Structure formats: C-alpha cells, structure tokens
Amino acid sequence: MQNLLQNRIVLIMGVRNKWSIAWGIAEQVREAGAKLIFTYQGDREREALEKLVAGMDDIRCLPCDVTSDEAITTLFDVISMEYGRLDGLVHAIAYAKTEDLAGSFVDTSRDGFLLSMNVSAYSFVAVARAAAPLMTGGGSIFTLTYLGSNRVLPGYNVMGVAKAALEASTRYLAYDLGSKGIRVNAISAGPVKTMSAKGVKSFSDILDVVPQKAPLRRNITLKDLGNSALFLLSDLSSGTTGEILYVDGGFNTVGI
Ligand code: NAP
C-alpha cells in the first residue's frame, strides 16, 4: 500500500481529535504516500489540530467553516496558489443541534433542520464545486454517511434526513463531475466512538447490537475505514462513482 497515493494531494476536512474518523483515514492516506492538507473550523479548533499534526512533514492546516461561502472560496484559492492542483477530498463533517438529537424527530425546529442540512449535506456540494476546477487530472471526492439515511434509528432524527440528502447529493455530484474524470462516492460507516457520535442518544445501544447481528460479528475500526478510503482515493476504484459503500461489517444487509 505504501506508494498507492504517492504524490497525490488530498484535502481532509473534519478532524476534531485523534478519535475522529477523518483522522483515522488521514493516517492511512499519509502512509500511502499522499501529501495532506487539513481544515479546522475556527481558531478554537486550530490549536488541537496543530498539536495532532506536530512533527509530521509536509502538512498544511487551513481554516474553513463550511457554513461560509467566503471561507470555502478562500480555502480553495490558497490551495490553488500553494499546490496548483488537488487529487482527493475527504468530507467528514456533520452537525445537528443537541436538542434535535435529544427528543423526537417530529419536534425538529425549522432552524435546527436547516442548520443540519447546511453543515451536513449542502457543504458537500459547496466543497465539491470548489474542488473540481483544481482536479485537473481527474480526482476522487468522498463523504461519510450513516445507515440512518434510510432506516429509522431513534435519536438519529434530523441527522438521518440530512444523510439522505447527502447520499442523493453524492449521486448528482457524481453525474455532474464524471465527465471531468472526478469520482464522487460516500462511505456508510458503522458506529465508531467519536465526539459527534456521543450526541446520539441511542449510540451505545447501536454499538452493542452490531457485534451480535452483523455478519462480521464485530464493530468496525478506523483501520477498516482507512482501507476503504485508500480504495476510493486511489486508482483501485477507477470505475466506481455515485456509490454508497457500506463499511459496517455487513450490518445493513441483515433483517433481524
Ligand atoms: P467528529 O470527530 O466529531 O468529526 C466531526 C467534524 O465535523 C469535526 O471535525 C467538526 O469540526 C466538523 N464540523 C462540524 N461543523 C462544522 C463546520 N461548520 N465547519 C467545518 N467543520 C465542521 O465525528 P466523526 O464521527 O468522526 O464524524 C465524521 C463524519 O462521519 C460525520 O459526517 C459523521 O456523520 C460521519 N459518521 C460517523 C459515524 C460514527 O459512528 N461516528 C458513523 C457514520 C458516519 P469541529 O471540531 O470544529 O467541531
């Protein structure tokens, strides 16, 4: 795997800490030879990210709050000036208000619904559009989604609706960008203990049920996700686009 992504430039959005899915993916993508650019949301998060990447060569950390069109434009302008091109983009960003994950979906506020859609679904469209002109030699873009997009998991609520929009966006983006040689996919990950996951009330129940029901009889690891990321970012997935790739030990295939 060591040279699989040699000299590829990959932008990773959504590292909060060492437990983040994006960080697990980043470690393997880096081992495969890629040059990494990370984003952080604001000054508060900058320090934590810089500590995490301290000692790594050839890393760039840039700000980007994905709710701001200006921030997205600035991010890709800087990448264009400093690197001249981009080969891969990992979007691992989602947000919902705590109260919208605490109660019933029927009580979701208009504000909460729109905020969750904005950060968790629209941002994928916005960053894909900004990244495409830099992917002059073709490229690979993928996002992270969850089974709550098409099944009800109590407590996942508005995030499930945002993930449904994110998955539909993946297919439309794949169609629009395919003629430029840009592939767009999503990984539907099984449950992983992260800061975001802690916000979902039923998360520990979900984590307990997967090893009992999933064909692989275990929860997935960051390494499992990193392996699939290598596939999607490399030429190994040259014929794959518009796909939702389940990395969940097969849990989604089981009826009972
Ligand atoms: P995480 O470590 O908490 O990462 C979520 C990231 O989203 C954080 O880096 C956060 O930035 C970022 N973010 C939120 N709002 C943002 C904004 N306005 N601008 C820029 N960044 C923003 O949690 P995670 O579980 O790894 O989540 C990564 C992705 O995987 C999400 O899309 C999540 O839905 C998906 N996923 C997770 C699981 C799971 O079980 N954990 C399963 C399936 C899919 P800050 O650090 O600045 O807040």
PDB file of C-alpha atoms and ligand atoms in Angstrom:
ATOM      1  CA  MET A   1       0.000   0.000   0.000  1.00  0.00           C
ATOM      2  CA  GLN A   2       2.977   2.297   0.605  1.00  0.00           C
ATOM      3  CA  ASN A   3       3.049   4.006  -2.776  1.00  0.00           C
ATOM      4  CA  LEU A   4      -0.641   3.765  -3.610  1.00  0.00           C
ATOM      5  CA  LEU A   5      -1.164   7.534  -3.257  1.00  0.00           C
ATOM      6  CA  GLN A   6       2.393   8.689  -3.933  1.00  0.00           C
ATOM      7  CA  ASN A   7       2.484  12.441  -4.681  1.00  0.00           C
ATOM      8  CA  ARG A   8      -1.306  12.774  -4.545  1.00  0.00           C
ATOM      9  CA  ILE A   9      -2.564  15.891  -2.808  1.00  0.00           C
ATOM     10  CA  VAL A  10      -5.507  15.130  -0.543  1.00  0.00           C
ATOM     11  CA  LEU A  11      -7.643  17.588   1.424  1.00  0.00           C
ATOM     12  CA  ILE A  12      -9.088  16.190   4.652  1.00  0.00           C
ATOM     13  CA  MET A  13     -11.996  18.085   6.244  1.00  0.00           C
ATOM     14  CA  GLY A  14     -13.374  17.055   9.651  1.00  0.00           C
ATOM     15  CA  VAL A  15     -10.572  16.154  12.055  1.00  0.00           C
ATOM     16  CA  ARG A  16     -11.634  17.160  15.565  1.00  0.00           C
ATOM     17  CA  ASN A  17      -9.285  14.883  17.553  1.00  0.00           C
ATOM     18  CA  LYS A  18      -7.454  11.555  17.364  1.00  0.00           C
ATOM     19  CA  TRP A  19     -10.750   9.640  17.579  1.00  0.00           C
ATOM     20  CA  SER A  20     -12.221  11.379  14.516  1.00  0.00           C
ATOM     21  CA  ILE A  21     -12.985   9.185  11.508  1.00  0.00           C
ATOM     22  CA  ALA A  22     -11.162  11.752   9.364  1.00  0.00           C
ATOM     23  CA  TRP A  23      -8.015  11.308  11.471  1.00  0.00           C
ATOM     24  CA  GLY A  24      -8.099   7.519  11.105  1.00  0.00           C
ATOM     25  CA  ILE A  25      -8.422   7.953   7.373  1.00  0.00           C
ATOM     26  CA  ALA A  26      -5.695  10.625   7.262  1.00  0.00           C
ATOM     27  CA  GLU A  27      -3.139   8.374   8.962  1.00  0.00           C
ATOM     28  CA  GLN A  28      -3.542   5.652   6.357  1.00  0.00           C
ATOM     29  CA  VAL A  29      -3.711   8.054   3.428  1.00  0.00           C
ATOM     30  CA  ARG A  30      -0.463   9.596   4.611  1.00  0.00           C
ATOM     31  CA  GLU A  31       1.204   6.189   4.962  1.00  0.00           C
ATOM     32  CA  ALA A  32       0.218   5.516   1.345  1.00  0.00           C
ATOM     33  CA  GLY A  33       2.337   8.495   0.271  1.00  0.00           C
ATOM     34  CA  ALA A  34      -0.179  11.348  -0.093  1.00  0.00           C
ATOM     35  CA  LYS A  35       0.517  14.962   0.822  1.00  0.00           C
ATOM     36  CA  LEU A  36      -2.173  16.114   3.241  1.00  0.00           C
ATOM     37  CA  ILE A  37      -3.982  19.399   3.742  1.00  0.00           C
ATOM     38  CA  PHE A  38      -6.288  19.599   6.787  1.00  0.00           C
ATOM     39  CA  THR A  39      -9.006  22.092   7.638  1.00  0.00           C
ATOM     40  CA  TYR A  40     -10.198  23.298  11.031  1.00  0.00           C
ATOM     41  CA  GLN A  41     -13.433  25.141  11.673  1.00  0.00           C
ATOM     42  CA  GLY A  42     -12.123  28.171  13.588  1.00  0.00           C
ATOM     43  CA  ASP A  43      -9.365  29.461  15.861  1.00  0.00           C
ATOM     44  CA  ARG A  44     -10.717  27.428  18.793  1.00  0.00           C
ATOM     45  CA  GLU A  45     -10.069  24.178  16.907  1.00  0.00           C
ATOM     46  CA  ARG A  46      -6.797  25.247  15.284  1.00  0.00           C
ATOM     47  CA  GLU A  47      -4.586  24.530  18.276  1.00  0.00           C
ATOM     48  CA  ALA A  48      -5.909  20.979  18.761  1.00  0.00           C
ATOM     49  CA  LEU A  49      -5.314  20.128  15.095  1.00  0.00           C
ATOM     50  CA  GLU A  50      -1.839  21.663  15.085  1.00  0.00           C
ATOM     51  CA  LYS A  51      -0.900  19.564  18.138  1.00  0.00           C
ATOM     52  CA  LEU A  52      -2.141  16.435  16.377  1.00  0.00           C
ATOM     53  CA  VAL A  53      -0.047  17.014  13.241  1.00  0.00           C
ATOM     54  CA  ALA A  54       3.032  18.307  15.102  1.00  0.00           C
ATOM     55  CA  GLY A  55       6.145  16.523  13.863  1.00  0.00           C
ATOM     56  CA  MET A  56       4.611  15.455  10.561  1.00  0.00           C
ATOM     57  CA  ASP A  57       6.312  16.803   7.432  1.00  0.00           C
ATOM     58  CA  ASP A  58       4.597  18.419   4.504  1.00  0.00           C
ATOM     59  CA  ILE A  59       1.284  19.121   6.229  1.00  0.00           C
ATOM     60  CA  ARG A  60      -0.779  22.269   5.838  1.00  0.00           C
ATOM     61  CA  CYS A  61      -3.635  23.277   8.186  1.00  0.00           C
ATOM     62  CA  LEU A  62      -6.107  25.841   6.843  1.00  0.00           C
ATOM     63  CA  PRO A  63      -9.320  27.326   8.276  1.00  0.00           C
ATOM     64  CA  CYS A  64     -12.732  26.542   6.816  1.00  0.00           C
ATOM     65  CA  ASP A  65     -16.124  26.880   8.460  1.00  0.00           C
ATOM     66  CA  VAL A  66     -18.257  25.183   5.805  1.00  0.00           C
ATOM     67  CA  THR A  67     -21.277  27.387   6.546  1.00  0.00           C
ATOM     68  CA  SER A  68     -19.360  30.297   4.967  1.00  0.00           C
ATOM     69  CA  ASP A  69     -19.096  30.561   1.158  1.00  0.00           C
ATOM     70  CA  GLU A  70     -16.301  33.084   1.649  1.00  0.00           C
ATOM     71  CA  ALA A  71     -14.319  30.639   3.811  1.00  0.00           C
ATOM     72  CA  ILE A  72     -14.705  27.916   1.174  1.00  0.00           C
ATOM     73  CA  THR A  73     -13.573  30.259  -1.620  1.00  0.00           C
ATOM     74  CA  THR A  74     -10.550  31.383   0.398  1.00  0.00           C
ATOM     75  CA  LEU A  75      -9.598  27.778   1.238  1.00  0.00           C
ATOM     76  CA  PHE A  76      -9.539  26.663  -2.394  1.00  0.00           C
ATOM     77  CA  ASP A  77      -7.793  29.885  -3.523  1.00  0.00           C
ATOM     78  CA  VAL A  78      -4.981  29.147  -1.076  1.00  0.00           C
ATOM     79  CA  ILE A  79      -4.774  25.503  -2.223  1.00  0.00           C
ATOM     80  CA  SER A  80      -4.692  26.658  -5.849  1.00  0.00           C
ATOM     81  CA  MET A  81      -1.892  29.151  -5.156  1.00  0.00           C
ATOM     82  CA  GLU A  82       0.213  26.851  -2.998  1.00  0.00           C
ATOM     83  CA  TYR A  83      -0.314  23.449  -4.650  1.00  0.00           C
ATOM     84  CA  GLY A  84      -1.742  24.204  -8.103  1.00  0.00           C
ATOM     85  CA  ARG A  85      -3.960  21.115  -8.059  1.00  0.00           C
ATOM     86  CA  LEU A  86      -5.877  18.670  -5.878  1.00  0.00           C
ATOM     87  CA  ASP A  87      -6.299  14.904  -6.306  1.00  0.00           C
ATOM     88  CA  GLY A  88      -8.545  13.893  -3.430  1.00  0.00           C
ATOM     89  CA  LEU A  89     -11.063  15.351  -0.996  1.00  0.00           C
ATOM     90  CA  VAL A  90     -12.427  13.715   2.163  1.00  0.00           C
ATOM     91  CA  HIS A  91     -15.560  15.361   3.625  1.00  0.00           C
ATOM     92  CA  ALA A  92     -16.159  14.088   7.178  1.00  0.00           C
ATOM     93  CA  ILE A  93     -18.331  16.884   8.535  1.00  0.00           C
ATOM     94  CA  ALA A  94     -21.727  16.846  10.190  1.00  0.00           C
ATOM     95  CA  TYR A  95     -23.612  18.842  12.805  1.00  0.00           C
ATOM     96  CA  ALA A  96     -27.041  18.887  14.450  1.00  0.00           C
ATOM     97  CA  LYS A  97     -28.273  20.840  17.466  1.00  0.00           C
ATOM     98  CA  THR A  98     -28.159  18.773  20.676  1.00  0.00           C
ATOM     99  CA  GLU A  99     -31.886  19.319  21.300  1.00  0.00           C
ATOM    100  CA  ASP A 100     -32.715  17.917  17.860  1.00  0.00           C
ATOM    101  CA  LEU A 101     -30.961  14.656  18.779  1.00  0.00           C
ATOM    102  CA  ALA A 102     -32.439  14.519  22.277  1.00  0.00           C
ATOM    103  CA  GLY A 103     -36.161  14.370  21.606  1.00  0.00           C
ATOM    104  CA  SER A 104     -38.451  13.165  18.827  1.00  0.00           C
ATOM    105  CA  PHE A 105     -37.867  13.918  15.140  1.00  0.00           C
ATOM    106  CA  VAL A 106     -41.373  15.374  14.879  1.00  0.00           C
ATOM    107  CA  ASP A 107     -40.257  18.229  17.162  1.00  0.00           C
ATOM    108  CA  THR A 108     -37.328  19.319  14.963  1.00  0.00           C
ATOM    109  CA  SER A 109     -37.277  23.111  14.681  1.00  0.00           C
ATOM    110  CA  ARG A 110     -37.008  24.871  11.324  1.00  0.00           C
ATOM    111  CA  ASP A 111     -33.687  26.361  12.428  1.00  0.00           C
ATOM    112  CA  GLY A 112     -32.335  23.005  13.538  1.00  0.00           C
ATOM    113  CA  PHE A 113     -33.444  21.297  10.329  1.00  0.00           C
ATOM    114  CA  LEU A 114     -31.842  23.946   8.109  1.00  0.00           C
ATOM    115  CA  LEU A 115     -28.627  24.104  10.137  1.00  0.00           C
ATOM    116  CA  SER A 116     -28.170  20.347   9.986  1.00  0.00           C
ATOM    117  CA  MET A 117     -28.837  20.293   6.224  1.00  0.00           C
ATOM    118  CA  ASN A 118     -26.474  23.213   5.689  1.00  0.00           C
ATOM    119  CA  VAL A 119     -23.491  21.763   7.563  1.00  0.00           C
ATOM    120  CA  SER A 120     -24.047  18.053   6.924  1.00  0.00           C
ATOM    121  CA  ALA A 121     -25.344  17.956   3.332  1.00  0.00           C
ATOM    122  CA  TYR A 122     -25.066  21.276   1.443  1.00  0.00           C
ATOM    123  CA  SER A 123     -21.427  21.718   2.486  1.00  0.00           C
ATOM    124  CA  PHE A 124     -20.552  18.620   0.445  1.00  0.00           C
ATOM    125  CA  VAL A 125     -21.998  20.219  -2.684  1.00  0.00           C
ATOM    126  CA  ALA A 126     -20.213  23.507  -1.979  1.00  0.00           C
ATOM    127  CA  VAL A 127     -16.768  21.977  -1.414  1.00  0.00           C
ATOM    128  CA  ALA A 128     -17.094  19.570  -4.362  1.00  0.00           C
ATOM    129  CA  ARG A 129     -17.914  22.530  -6.642  1.00  0.00           C
ATOM    130  CA  ALA A 130     -14.906  24.485  -5.351  1.00  0.00           C
ATOM    131  CA  ALA A 131     -12.559  21.488  -5.573  1.00  0.00           C
ATOM    132  CA  ALA A 132     -13.495  20.390  -9.101  1.00  0.00           C
ATOM    133  CA  PRO A 133     -11.528  23.075 -11.027  1.00  0.00           C
ATOM    134  CA  LEU A 134      -8.380  22.036  -9.132  1.00  0.00           C
ATOM    135  CA  MET A 135      -8.798  18.368 -10.066  1.00  0.00           C
ATOM    136  CA  THR A 136      -7.276  18.882 -13.477  1.00  0.00           C
ATOM    137  CA  GLY A 137      -6.037  15.302 -13.761  1.00  0.00           C
ATOM    138  CA  GLY A 138      -9.301  13.829 -12.526  1.00  0.00           C
ATOM    139  CA  GLY A 139      -9.871  13.152  -8.853  1.00  0.00           C
ATOM    140  CA  SER A 140     -11.758  11.437  -6.097  1.00  0.00           C
ATOM    141  CA  ILE A 141     -14.137  13.012  -3.603  1.00  0.00           C
ATOM    142  CA  PHE A 142     -15.951  11.172  -0.847  1.00  0.00           C
ATOM    143  CA  THR A 143     -18.077  11.848   2.193  1.00  0.00           C
ATOM    144  CA  LEU A 144     -19.146   9.929   5.309  1.00  0.00           C
ATOM    145  CA  THR A 145     -22.729   8.840   5.782  1.00  0.00           C
ATOM    146  CA  TYR A 146     -24.733   6.514   8.029  1.00  0.00           C
ATOM    147  CA  LEU A 147     -27.491   3.909   7.773  1.00  0.00           C
ATOM    148  CA  GLY A 148     -29.870   6.379   9.477  1.00  0.00           C
ATOM    149  CA  SER A 149     -30.364   7.846   5.977  1.00  0.00           C
ATOM    150  CA  ASN A 150     -32.709   5.001   5.015  1.00  0.00           C
ATOM    151  CA  ARG A 151     -33.643   3.287   8.314  1.00  0.00           C
ATOM    152  CA  VAL A 152     -35.049   4.829  11.453  1.00  0.00           C
ATOM    153  CA  LEU A 153     -32.630   4.767  14.366  1.00  0.00           C
ATOM    154  CA  PRO A 154     -34.374   6.517  17.256  1.00  0.00           C
ATOM    155  CA  GLY A 155     -32.397   9.608  18.243  1.00  0.00           C
ATOM    156  CA  TYR A 156     -30.585   9.949  14.913  1.00  0.00           C
ATOM    157  CA  ASN A 157     -33.526  12.126  13.856  1.00  0.00           C
ATOM    158  CA  VAL A 158     -32.693  15.151  11.704  1.00  0.00           C
ATOM    159  CA  MET A 159     -29.225  13.770  11.025  1.00  0.00           C
ATOM    160  CA  GLY A 160     -30.829  10.824   9.216  1.00  0.00           C
ATOM    161  CA  VAL A 161     -32.704  13.227   6.963  1.00  0.00           C
ATOM    162  CA  ALA A 162     -29.509  15.197   6.303  1.00  0.00           C
ATOM    163  CA  LYS A 163     -27.679  11.961   5.457  1.00  0.00           C
ATOM    164  CA  ALA A 164     -30.435  11.051   2.960  1.00  0.00           C
ATOM    165  CA  ALA A 165     -29.831  14.430   1.270  1.00  0.00           C
ATOM    166  CA  LEU A 166     -26.074  13.851   1.428  1.00  0.00           C
ATOM    167  CA  GLU A 167     -26.379  10.462  -0.299  1.00  0.00           C
ATOM    168  CA  ALA A 168     -28.650  11.855  -3.032  1.00  0.00           C
ATOM    169  CA  SER A 169     -26.163  14.732  -3.461  1.00  0.00           C
ATOM    170  CA  THR A 170     -23.382  12.157  -3.883  1.00  0.00           C
ATOM    171  CA  ARG A 171     -25.200  10.631  -6.890  1.00  0.00           C
ATOM    172  CA  TYR A 172     -25.963  14.015  -8.512  1.00  0.00           C
ATOM    173  CA  LEU A 173     -22.407  15.256  -7.969  1.00  0.00           C
ATOM    174  CA  ALA A 174     -21.057  12.010  -9.442  1.00  0.00           C
ATOM    175  CA  TYR A 175     -23.196  12.589 -12.538  1.00  0.00           C
ATOM    176  CA  ASP A 176     -22.150  16.232 -12.950  1.00  0.00           C
ATOM    177  CA  LEU A 177     -18.430  15.730 -12.339  1.00  0.00           C
ATOM    178  CA  GLY A 178     -17.984  12.354 -14.035  1.00  0.00           C
ATOM    179  CA  SER A 179     -17.207  13.883 -17.428  1.00  0.00           C
ATOM    180  CA  LYS A 180     -14.223  15.655 -15.814  1.00  0.00           C
ATOM    181  CA  GLY A 181     -12.856  12.325 -14.555  1.00  0.00           C
ATOM    182  CA  ILE A 182     -13.877  13.143 -10.979  1.00  0.00           C
ATOM    183  CA  ARG A 183     -15.434  10.308  -8.953  1.00  0.00           C
ATOM    184  CA  VAL A 184     -17.802  11.098  -6.070  1.00  0.00           C
ATOM    185  CA  ASN A 185     -18.732   8.446  -3.513  1.00  0.00           C
ATOM    186  CA  ALA A 186     -19.785   8.009   0.113  1.00  0.00           C
ATOM    187  CA  ILE A 187     -18.707   5.587   2.817  1.00  0.00           C
ATOM    188  CA  SER A 188     -21.584   4.496   5.040  1.00  0.00           C
ATOM    189  CA  ALA A 189     -19.705   3.735   8.238  1.00  0.00           C
ATOM    190  CA  GLY A 190     -20.824   1.511  11.074  1.00  0.00           C
ATOM    191  CA  PRO A 191     -20.822   3.135  14.518  1.00  0.00           C
ATOM    192  CA  VAL A 192     -17.478   4.487  15.763  1.00  0.00           C
ATOM    193  CA  LYS A 193     -16.957   6.180  19.164  1.00  0.00           C
ATOM    194  CA  THR A 194     -16.296   9.832  18.306  1.00  0.00           C
ATOM    195  CA  MET A 195     -17.326  13.203  19.743  1.00  0.00           C
ATOM    196  CA  SER A 196     -20.153  13.538  17.205  1.00  0.00           C
ATOM    197  CA  ALA A 197     -21.432  10.029  17.927  1.00  0.00           C
ATOM    198  CA  LYS A 198     -21.731  10.887  21.636  1.00  0.00           C
ATOM    199  CA  GLY A 199     -24.501  13.303  20.700  1.00  0.00           C
ATOM    200  CA  VAL A 200     -26.755  10.448  19.517  1.00  0.00           C
ATOM    201  CA  LYS A 201     -28.800   9.120  22.446  1.00  0.00           C
ATOM    202  CA  SER A 202     -29.058   5.517  21.239  1.00  0.00           C
ATOM    203  CA  PHE A 203     -25.406   5.331  20.134  1.00  0.00           C
ATOM    204  CA  SER A 204     -24.196   2.898  22.822  1.00  0.00           C
ATOM    205  CA  ASP A 205     -27.165   0.569  22.098  1.00  0.00           C
ATOM    206  CA  ILE A 206     -26.245   0.628  18.403  1.00  0.00           C
ATOM    207  CA  LEU A 207     -22.611  -0.109  19.265  1.00  0.00           C
ATOM    208  CA  ASP A 208     -23.713  -3.107  21.373  1.00  0.00           C
ATOM    209  CA  VAL A 209     -26.069  -4.547  18.758  1.00  0.00           C
ATOM    210  CA  VAL A 210     -23.661  -4.585  15.797  1.00  0.00           C
ATOM    211  CA  PRO A 211     -21.335  -7.357  17.113  1.00  0.00           C
ATOM    212  CA  GLN A 212     -24.406  -9.502  17.804  1.00  0.00           C
ATOM    213  CA  LYS A 213     -26.126  -9.052  14.431  1.00  0.00           C
ATOM    214  CA  ALA A 214     -23.568  -8.043  11.791  1.00  0.00           C
ATOM    215  CA  PRO A 215     -22.196 -10.817   9.551  1.00  0.00           C
ATOM    216  CA  LEU A 216     -18.622  -9.975  10.650  1.00  0.00           C
ATOM    217  CA  ARG A 217     -19.766 -10.114  14.360  1.00  0.00           C
ATOM    218  CA  ARG A 218     -17.765  -7.038  15.352  1.00  0.00           C
ATOM    219  CA  ASN A 219     -17.798  -3.275  15.225  1.00  0.00           C
ATOM    220  CA  ILE A 220     -15.688  -1.630  12.577  1.00  0.00           C
ATOM    221  CA  THR A 221     -12.400   0.158  13.263  1.00  0.00           C
ATOM    222  CA  LEU A 222     -10.750   3.304  11.935  1.00  0.00           C
ATOM    223  CA  LYS A 223      -8.414   0.939  10.067  1.00  0.00           C
ATOM    224  CA  ASP A 224     -11.416  -0.577   8.216  1.00  0.00           C
ATOM    225  CA  LEU A 225     -12.471   2.929   7.192  1.00  0.00           C
ATOM    226  CA  GLY A 226      -8.919   3.891   6.223  1.00  0.00           C
ATOM    227  CA  ASN A 227      -8.681   0.811   3.994  1.00  0.00           C
ATOM    228  CA  SER A 228     -11.863   1.792   2.136  1.00  0.00           C
ATOM    229  CA  ALA A 229     -10.616   5.368   1.884  1.00  0.00           C
ATOM    230  CA  LEU A 230      -7.448   4.105   0.174  1.00  0.00           C
ATOM    231  CA  PHE A 231      -9.636   2.230  -2.304  1.00  0.00           C
ATOM    232  CA  LEU A 232     -11.805   5.273  -3.055  1.00  0.00           C
ATOM    233  CA  LEU A 233      -8.918   7.762  -3.291  1.00  0.00           C
ATOM    234  CA  SER A 234      -6.708   5.554  -5.443  1.00  0.00           C
ATOM    235  CA  ASP A 235      -6.933   4.173  -8.966  1.00  0.00           C
ATOM    236  CA  LEU A 236      -8.229   0.914  -7.456  1.00  0.00           C
ATOM    237  CA  SER A 237     -11.704   2.491  -7.635  1.00  0.00           C
ATOM    238  CA  SER A 238     -11.242   3.909 -11.153  1.00  0.00           C
ATOM    239  CA  GLY A 239     -14.643   2.603 -12.307  1.00  0.00           C
ATOM    240  CA  THR A 240     -16.630   3.440  -9.174  1.00  0.00           C
ATOM    241  CA  THR A 241     -18.691   6.590  -8.739  1.00  0.00           C
ATOM    242  CA  GLY A 242     -22.034   7.619  -7.244  1.00  0.00           C
ATOM    243  CA  GLU A 243     -21.762   4.676  -4.825  1.00  0.00           C
ATOM    244  CA  ILE A 244     -22.666   4.368  -1.173  1.00  0.00           C
ATOM    245  CA  LEU A 245     -20.017   1.932   0.088  1.00  0.00           C
ATOM    246  CA  TYR A 246     -21.105   0.247   3.329  1.00  0.00           C
ATOM    247  CA  VAL A 247     -18.237  -0.309   5.763  1.00  0.00           C
ATOM    248  CA  ASP A 248     -20.317  -1.664   8.628  1.00  0.00           C
ATOM    249  CA  GLY A 249     -19.402  -5.344   8.922  1.00  0.00           C
ATOM    250  CA  GLY A 250     -22.447  -6.089   6.761  1.00  0.00           C
ATOM    251  CA  PHE A 251     -24.935  -4.847   9.390  1.00  0.00           C
ATOM    252  CA  ASN A 252     -27.121  -3.118   6.769  1.00  0.00           C
ATOM    253  CA  THR A 253     -27.762  -6.420   4.989  1.00  0.00           C
ATOM    254  CA  VAL A 254     -29.345  -8.183   7.961  1.00  0.00           C
ATOM    255  CA  GLY A 255     -33.109  -8.200   8.555  1.00  0.00           C
ATOM    256  CA  ILE A 256     -33.118  -9.455  12.130  1.00  0.00           C
TER     257      ILE A 256
HETATM  258  P1  NAP B   1     -16.059  14.130  14.821  1.00  0.00           P
HETATM  259  O1  NAP B   1     -14.721  13.643  15.167  1.00  0.00           O
HETATM  260  O2  NAP B   1     -16.811  14.882  15.871  1.00  0.00           O
HETATM  261  O3  NAP B   1     -15.964  14.987  13.466  1.00  0.00           O
HETATM  262  C1  NAP B   1     -16.982  15.844  13.021  1.00  0.00           C
HETATM  263  C2  NAP B   1     -16.309  17.018  12.352  1.00  0.00           C
HETATM  264  O4  NAP B   1     -17.283  17.902  11.754  1.00  0.00           O
HETATM  265  C3  NAP B   1     -15.487  17.857  13.341  1.00  0.00           C
HETATM  266  O5  NAP B   1     -14.162  17.989  12.883  1.00  0.00           O
HETATM  267  C4  NAP B   1     -16.215  19.192  13.307  1.00  0.00           C
HETATM  268  O6  NAP B   1     -15.368  20.304  13.473  1.00  0.00           O
HETATM  269  C5  NAP B   1     -16.734  19.208  11.887  1.00  0.00           C
HETATM  270  N1  NAP B   1     -17.684  20.299  11.688  1.00  0.00           N
HETATM  271  C6  NAP B   1     -18.908  20.459  12.261  1.00  0.00           C
HETATM  272  N2  NAP B   1     -19.427  21.634  11.862  1.00  0.00           N
HETATM  273  C7  NAP B   1     -18.534  22.219  11.010  1.00  0.00           C
HETATM  274  C8  NAP B   1     -18.489  23.432  10.275  1.00  0.00           C
HETATM  275  N3  NAP B   1     -19.481  24.320  10.310  1.00  0.00           N
HETATM  276  N4  NAP B   1     -17.393  23.691   9.505  1.00  0.00           N
HETATM  277  C9  NAP B   1     -16.366  22.819   9.444  1.00  0.00           C
HETATM  278  N5  NAP B   1     -16.330  21.662  10.148  1.00  0.00           N
HETATM  279  C10 NAP B   1     -17.401  21.365  10.914  1.00  0.00           C
HETATM  280  O7  NAP B   1     -17.047  12.919  14.432  1.00  0.00           O
HETATM  281  P2  NAP B   1     -16.975  11.739  13.355  1.00  0.00           P
HETATM  282  O8  NAP B   1     -17.857  10.697  13.902  1.00  0.00           O
HETATM  283  O9  NAP B   1     -15.573  11.444  13.001  1.00  0.00           O
HETATM  284  O10 NAP B   1     -17.745  12.383  12.115  1.00  0.00           O
HETATM  285  C11 NAP B   1     -17.205  12.460  10.791  1.00  0.00           C
HETATM  286  C12 NAP B   1     -18.293  12.106   9.776  1.00  0.00           C
HETATM  287  O11 NAP B   1     -18.575  10.703   9.884  1.00  0.00           O
HETATM  288  C13 NAP B   1     -19.621  12.810  10.001  1.00  0.00           C
HETATM  289  O12 NAP B   1     -20.189  13.146   8.754  1.00  0.00           O
HETATM  290  C14 NAP B   1     -20.464  11.735  10.685  1.00  0.00           C
HETATM  291  O13 NAP B   1     -21.859  11.928  10.495  1.00  0.00           O
HETATM  292  C15 NAP B   1     -19.979  10.527   9.910  1.00  0.00           C
HETATM  293  N6  NAP B   1     -20.299   9.223  10.504  1.00  0.00           N
HETATM  294  C16 NAP B   1     -19.953   8.955  11.794  1.00  0.00           C
HETATM  295  C17 NAP B   1     -20.255   7.720  12.353  1.00  0.00           C
HETATM  296  C18 NAP B   1     -19.889   7.391  13.775  1.00  0.00           C
HETATM  297  O14 NAP B   1     -20.409   6.390  14.311  1.00  0.00           O
HETATM  298  N7  NAP B   1     -19.024   8.140  14.420  1.00  0.00           N
HETATM  299  C19 NAP B   1     -20.924   6.756  11.574  1.00  0.00           C
HETATM  300  C20 NAP B   1     -21.266   7.047  10.253  1.00  0.00           C
HETATM  301  C21 NAP B   1     -20.945   8.297   9.734  1.00  0.00           C
HETATM  302  P3  NAP B   1     -15.061  20.906  14.942  1.00  0.00           P
HETATM  303  O15 NAP B   1     -14.052  20.019  15.523  1.00  0.00           O
HETATM  304  O16 NAP B   1     -14.563  22.224  14.617  1.00  0.00           O
HETATM  305  O17 NAP B   1     -16.363  20.934  15.672  1.00  0.00           O
END
